[in-house]
Coordinates of C-alpha atoms in Angstrom, one line a residue:
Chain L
X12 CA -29.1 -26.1 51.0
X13 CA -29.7 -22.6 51.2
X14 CA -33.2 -20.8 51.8
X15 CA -33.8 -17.6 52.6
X16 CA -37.3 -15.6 53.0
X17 CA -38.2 -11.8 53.0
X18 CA -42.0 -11.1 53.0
X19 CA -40.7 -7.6 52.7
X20 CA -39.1 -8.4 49.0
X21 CA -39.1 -4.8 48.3
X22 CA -35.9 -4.4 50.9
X23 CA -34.0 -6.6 48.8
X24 CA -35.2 -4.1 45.7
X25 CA -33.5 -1.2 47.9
X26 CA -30.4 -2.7 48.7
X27 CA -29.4 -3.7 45.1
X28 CA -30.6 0.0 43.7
X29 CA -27.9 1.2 46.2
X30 CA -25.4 -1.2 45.3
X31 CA -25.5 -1.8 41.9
X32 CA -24.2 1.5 40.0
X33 CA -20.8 1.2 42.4
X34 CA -20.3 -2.2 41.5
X35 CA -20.6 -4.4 38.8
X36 CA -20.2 -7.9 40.8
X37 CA -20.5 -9.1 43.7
X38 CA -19.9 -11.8 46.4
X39 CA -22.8 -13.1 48.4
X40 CA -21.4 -15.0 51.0
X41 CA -24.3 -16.7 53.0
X42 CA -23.3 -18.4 56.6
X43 CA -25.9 -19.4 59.4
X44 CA -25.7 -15.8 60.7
X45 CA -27.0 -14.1 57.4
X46 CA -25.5 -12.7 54.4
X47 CA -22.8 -10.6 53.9
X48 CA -21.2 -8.9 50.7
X49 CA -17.9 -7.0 51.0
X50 CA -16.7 -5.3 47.2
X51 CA -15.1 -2.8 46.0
X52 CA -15.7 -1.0 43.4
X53 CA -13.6 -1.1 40.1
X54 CA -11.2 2.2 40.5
X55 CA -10.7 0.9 44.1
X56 CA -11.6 4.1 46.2
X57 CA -14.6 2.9 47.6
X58 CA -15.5 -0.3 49.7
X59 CA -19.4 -1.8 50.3
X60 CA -20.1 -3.7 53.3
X61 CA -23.3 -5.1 53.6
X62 CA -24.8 -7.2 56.5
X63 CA -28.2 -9.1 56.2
X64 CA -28.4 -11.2 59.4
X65 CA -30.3 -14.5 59.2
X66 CA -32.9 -13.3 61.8
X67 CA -34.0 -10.6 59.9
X68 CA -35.5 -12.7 57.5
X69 CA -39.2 -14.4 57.7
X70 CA -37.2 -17.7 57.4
X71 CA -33.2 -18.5 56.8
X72 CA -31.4 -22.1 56.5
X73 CA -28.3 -22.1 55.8
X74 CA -26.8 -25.6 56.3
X75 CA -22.8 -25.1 55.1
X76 CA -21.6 -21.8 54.2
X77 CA -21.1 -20.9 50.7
X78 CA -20.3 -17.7 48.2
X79 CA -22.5 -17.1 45.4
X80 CA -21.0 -15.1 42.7
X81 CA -23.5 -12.0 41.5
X82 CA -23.5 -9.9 38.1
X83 CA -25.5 -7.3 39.8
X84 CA -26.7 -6.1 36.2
X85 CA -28.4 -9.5 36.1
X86 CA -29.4 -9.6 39.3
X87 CA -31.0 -5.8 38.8
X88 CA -32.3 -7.6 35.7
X89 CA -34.5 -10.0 37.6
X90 CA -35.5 -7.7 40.3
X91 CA -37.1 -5.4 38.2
X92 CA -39.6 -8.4 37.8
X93 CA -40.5 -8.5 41.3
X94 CA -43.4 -6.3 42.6
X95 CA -42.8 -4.1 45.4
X96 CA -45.2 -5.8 47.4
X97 CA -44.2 -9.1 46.9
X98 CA -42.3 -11.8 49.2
X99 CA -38.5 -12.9 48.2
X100 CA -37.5 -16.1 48.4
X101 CA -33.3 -17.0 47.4
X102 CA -32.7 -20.3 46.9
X103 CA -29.4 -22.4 46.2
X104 CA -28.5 -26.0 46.7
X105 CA -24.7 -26.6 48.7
X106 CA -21.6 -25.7 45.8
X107 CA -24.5 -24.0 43.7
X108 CA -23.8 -23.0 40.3
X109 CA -27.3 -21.1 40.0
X110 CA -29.1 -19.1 42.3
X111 CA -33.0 -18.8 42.1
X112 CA -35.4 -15.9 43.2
X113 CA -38.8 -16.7 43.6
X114 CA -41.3 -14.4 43.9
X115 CA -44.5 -14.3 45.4
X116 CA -47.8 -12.1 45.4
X117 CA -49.0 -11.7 48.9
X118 CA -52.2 -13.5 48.4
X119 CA -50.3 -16.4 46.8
X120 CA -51.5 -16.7 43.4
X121 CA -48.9 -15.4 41.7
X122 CA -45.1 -17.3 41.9
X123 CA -42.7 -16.0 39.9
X124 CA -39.3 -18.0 39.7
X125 CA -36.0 -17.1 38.1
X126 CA -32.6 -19.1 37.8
X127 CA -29.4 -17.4 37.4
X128 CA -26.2 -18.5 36.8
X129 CA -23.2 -17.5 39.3
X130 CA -20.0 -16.7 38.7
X131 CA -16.3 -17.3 39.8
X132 CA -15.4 -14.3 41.5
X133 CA -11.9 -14.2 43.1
X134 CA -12.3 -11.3 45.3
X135 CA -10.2 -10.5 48.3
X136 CA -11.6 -9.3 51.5
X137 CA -10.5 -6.5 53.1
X138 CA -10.2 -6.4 57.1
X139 CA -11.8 -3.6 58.4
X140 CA -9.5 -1.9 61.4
X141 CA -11.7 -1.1 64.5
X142 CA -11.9 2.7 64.6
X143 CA -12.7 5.0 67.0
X144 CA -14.0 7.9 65.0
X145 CA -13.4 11.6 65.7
X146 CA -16.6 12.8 64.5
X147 CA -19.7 10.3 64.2
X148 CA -23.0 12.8 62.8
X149 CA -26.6 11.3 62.1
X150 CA -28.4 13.1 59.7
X151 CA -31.3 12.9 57.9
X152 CA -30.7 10.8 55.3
X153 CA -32.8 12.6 52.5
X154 CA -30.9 15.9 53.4
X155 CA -27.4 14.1 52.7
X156 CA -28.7 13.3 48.7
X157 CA -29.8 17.1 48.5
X158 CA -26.6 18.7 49.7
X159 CA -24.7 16.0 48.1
X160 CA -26.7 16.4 44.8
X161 CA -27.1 20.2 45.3
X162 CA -23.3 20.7 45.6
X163 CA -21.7 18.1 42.8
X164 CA -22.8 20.5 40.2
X165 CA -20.1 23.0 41.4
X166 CA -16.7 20.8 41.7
X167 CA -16.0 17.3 41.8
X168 CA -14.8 17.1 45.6
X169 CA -16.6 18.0 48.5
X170 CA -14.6 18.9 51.8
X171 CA -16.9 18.0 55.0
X172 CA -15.5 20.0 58.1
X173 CA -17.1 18.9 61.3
X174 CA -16.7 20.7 64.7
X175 CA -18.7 21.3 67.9
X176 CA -21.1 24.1 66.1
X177 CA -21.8 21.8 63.2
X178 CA -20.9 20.2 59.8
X179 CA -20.2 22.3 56.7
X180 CA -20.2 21.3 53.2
X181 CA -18.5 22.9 50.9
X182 CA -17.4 22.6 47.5
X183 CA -15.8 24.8 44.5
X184 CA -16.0 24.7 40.6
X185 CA -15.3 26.7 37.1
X186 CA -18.5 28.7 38.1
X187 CA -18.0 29.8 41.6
X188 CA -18.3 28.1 45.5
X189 CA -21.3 26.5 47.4
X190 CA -21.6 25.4 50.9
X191 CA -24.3 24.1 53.2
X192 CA -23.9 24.3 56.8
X193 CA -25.8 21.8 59.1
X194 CA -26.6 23.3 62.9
X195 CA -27.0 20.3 65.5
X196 CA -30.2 20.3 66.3
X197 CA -31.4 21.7 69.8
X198 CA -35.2 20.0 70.1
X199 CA -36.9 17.6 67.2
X200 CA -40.2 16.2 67.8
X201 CA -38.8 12.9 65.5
X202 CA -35.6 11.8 65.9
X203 CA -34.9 11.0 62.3
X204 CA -35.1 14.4 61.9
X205 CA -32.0 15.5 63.8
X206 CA -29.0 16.4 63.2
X207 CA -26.6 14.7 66.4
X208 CA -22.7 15.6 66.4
X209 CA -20.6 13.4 68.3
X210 CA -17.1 15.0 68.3
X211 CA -13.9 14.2 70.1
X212 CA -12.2 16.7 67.9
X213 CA -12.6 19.1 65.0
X214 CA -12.3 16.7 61.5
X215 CA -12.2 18.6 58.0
X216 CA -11.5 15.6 55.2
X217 CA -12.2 16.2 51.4
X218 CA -13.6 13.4 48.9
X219 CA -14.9 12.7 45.8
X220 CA -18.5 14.0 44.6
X221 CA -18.8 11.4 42.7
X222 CA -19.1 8.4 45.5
X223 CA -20.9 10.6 48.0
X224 CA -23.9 10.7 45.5
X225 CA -23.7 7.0 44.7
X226 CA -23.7 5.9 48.9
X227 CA -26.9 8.2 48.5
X228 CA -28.8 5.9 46.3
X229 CA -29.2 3.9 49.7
X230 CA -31.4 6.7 51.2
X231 CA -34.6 4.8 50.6
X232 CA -33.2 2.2 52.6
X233 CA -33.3 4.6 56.1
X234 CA -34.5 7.9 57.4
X235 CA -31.1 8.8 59.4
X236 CA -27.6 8.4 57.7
X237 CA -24.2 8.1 59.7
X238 CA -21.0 9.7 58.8
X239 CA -18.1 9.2 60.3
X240 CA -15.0 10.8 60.0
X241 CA -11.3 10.7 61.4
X242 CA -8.1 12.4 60.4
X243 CA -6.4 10.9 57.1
X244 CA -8.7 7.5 57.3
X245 CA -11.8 6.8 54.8
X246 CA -15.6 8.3 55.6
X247 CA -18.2 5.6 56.8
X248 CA -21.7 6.6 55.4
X249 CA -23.7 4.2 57.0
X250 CA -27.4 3.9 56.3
X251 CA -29.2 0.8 59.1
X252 CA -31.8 -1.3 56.9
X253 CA -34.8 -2.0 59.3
X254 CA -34.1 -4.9 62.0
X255 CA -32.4 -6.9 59.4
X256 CA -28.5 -5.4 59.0
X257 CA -26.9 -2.2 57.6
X258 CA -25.1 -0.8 54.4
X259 CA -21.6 0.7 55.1
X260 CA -19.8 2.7 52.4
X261 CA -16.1 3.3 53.3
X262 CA -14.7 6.2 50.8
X263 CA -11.0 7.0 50.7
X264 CA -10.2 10.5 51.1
X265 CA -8.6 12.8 48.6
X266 CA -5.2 13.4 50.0
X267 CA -2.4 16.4 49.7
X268 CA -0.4 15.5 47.4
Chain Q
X8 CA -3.6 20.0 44.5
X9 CA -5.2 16.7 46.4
X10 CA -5.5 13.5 45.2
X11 CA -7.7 11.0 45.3
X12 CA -6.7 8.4 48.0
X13 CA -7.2 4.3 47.0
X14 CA -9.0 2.2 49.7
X15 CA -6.5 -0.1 49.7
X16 CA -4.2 2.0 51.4
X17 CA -6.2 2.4 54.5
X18 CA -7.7 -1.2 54.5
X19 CA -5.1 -4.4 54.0
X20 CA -6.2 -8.1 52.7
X21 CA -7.2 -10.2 54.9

């Protein structure tokens, strides 16, 4: 049997708006630690990594570990009939074929239940190589969406170039050139605010528009954003979901060719 | 010209 509980239901909202437009299925594979989901998406240049651990959640029984198959169209389907303010409750029995979300007002007078069917998803796992990155910046996470957003209109790739003044982002197009450049910050009263280079050495890497501005659909999700960067290896956007887990988005670089 | 690198290059099956 599998139970898991989050009175905060509108995190699980979040997480699927920042998943669901890279991928179109997913593995949900629930363990007595938590929940993790490790995809792709379908042209392969991207990889999601998601971590819900099991004592983030109001409750979480997980007695034998199993996979549950997601169309995340179906699941966004059935989200969208949760209230922001409500609690989440997943539900499967051991070797489920169905999965149910039930949904509950915070007073209690109001359950809302929905069954869906799994699927059969042969997906291969990808092992992730310890790295020690070159570059490792934390950033406001709603200034990542603008410049991403702001600079996709020019050219389709993005070159992020990272040294011990700063990070610049830079893109060109048809119509001309555009670059933001990001100063570390010297004194913030918040510290989601800042900008915080950690450099080893200089990194310049170039990648798709495209992917930058889907990661970004996580940005509700956290204040601060992580990038990392290394010579010739993919980009880690990471965004950390409250004290439950995080949302790593490993993006391939676009490469001489 | 650059081109776009696949995951799959930098991250094997487990």
């Amino acid at each position: 049997m599998f139970e898991a509980r989050l009175v905060q239901g509108a995190l699980l909202k979040k997480i699927l708006e920042a998943i669901k437009d890279l991928l179109t299925e997913a593995s949900w594979d629930c363990a007595q630690g938590g929940i993790q989901l490790q995809a792709m998406d379908n042209s392969h240049v991207s990889l999601v990594s998601l971590t819900l651990r099991s004592d983030g959640f109001d409750k979480y029984r997980c007695d034998r570990n199993l996979t549950m198959g997601m169309n995340l169209a179906s699941m966004t389907k059935i989200m969208k009939c949760c209230g922001n303010d409500e609690i989440i409750t997943m539900k499967a029995q051991d070797e489920p074929d169905t999965v149910t979300f039930m949904f509950e007002s915070k007073n209690g007078d109001k359950i809302s239940e929905y069954e869906m069917k799994l699927m059969n998803l042969d997906q291969d796992h990808l092992g992730i190589p310890e790295t020690d990155y070159a570059c490792v910046i934390k950033m406001p996470s709603g200034e990542f969406a603008r410049i991403c957003r702001d600079l996709s209109q020019f050219g389709e790739s993005m070159v992020i170039a990272c040294s011990k003044n700063g990070i610049k982002f830079s893109t060109s197009g048809d119509i001309g050139t555009g670059n933001v450049k990001l100063a570390q910050t010297s004194s913030v009263d918040k510290e989601e605010e800042a900008v915080i280079i950690e450099m080893q050495e200089p990194v310049t890497l170039t990648f798709a528009c495209k992917y930058l501005n889907n990661f970004a659909k996580a940005t509700p999700l956290s204040p601060v954003v992580s990038l990392s960067l290394s010579p010739d290896v993919p980009l880690v956007v990471e965004y950390k979901i409250e004290d439950i887990g995080y949302v790593r988005y490993y993006l391939a670089p676009k490469i001489e060719d | 010209l650059r081109k776009q690198a696949s995951i799959t290059c930098f991250f094997r099956k487990k």
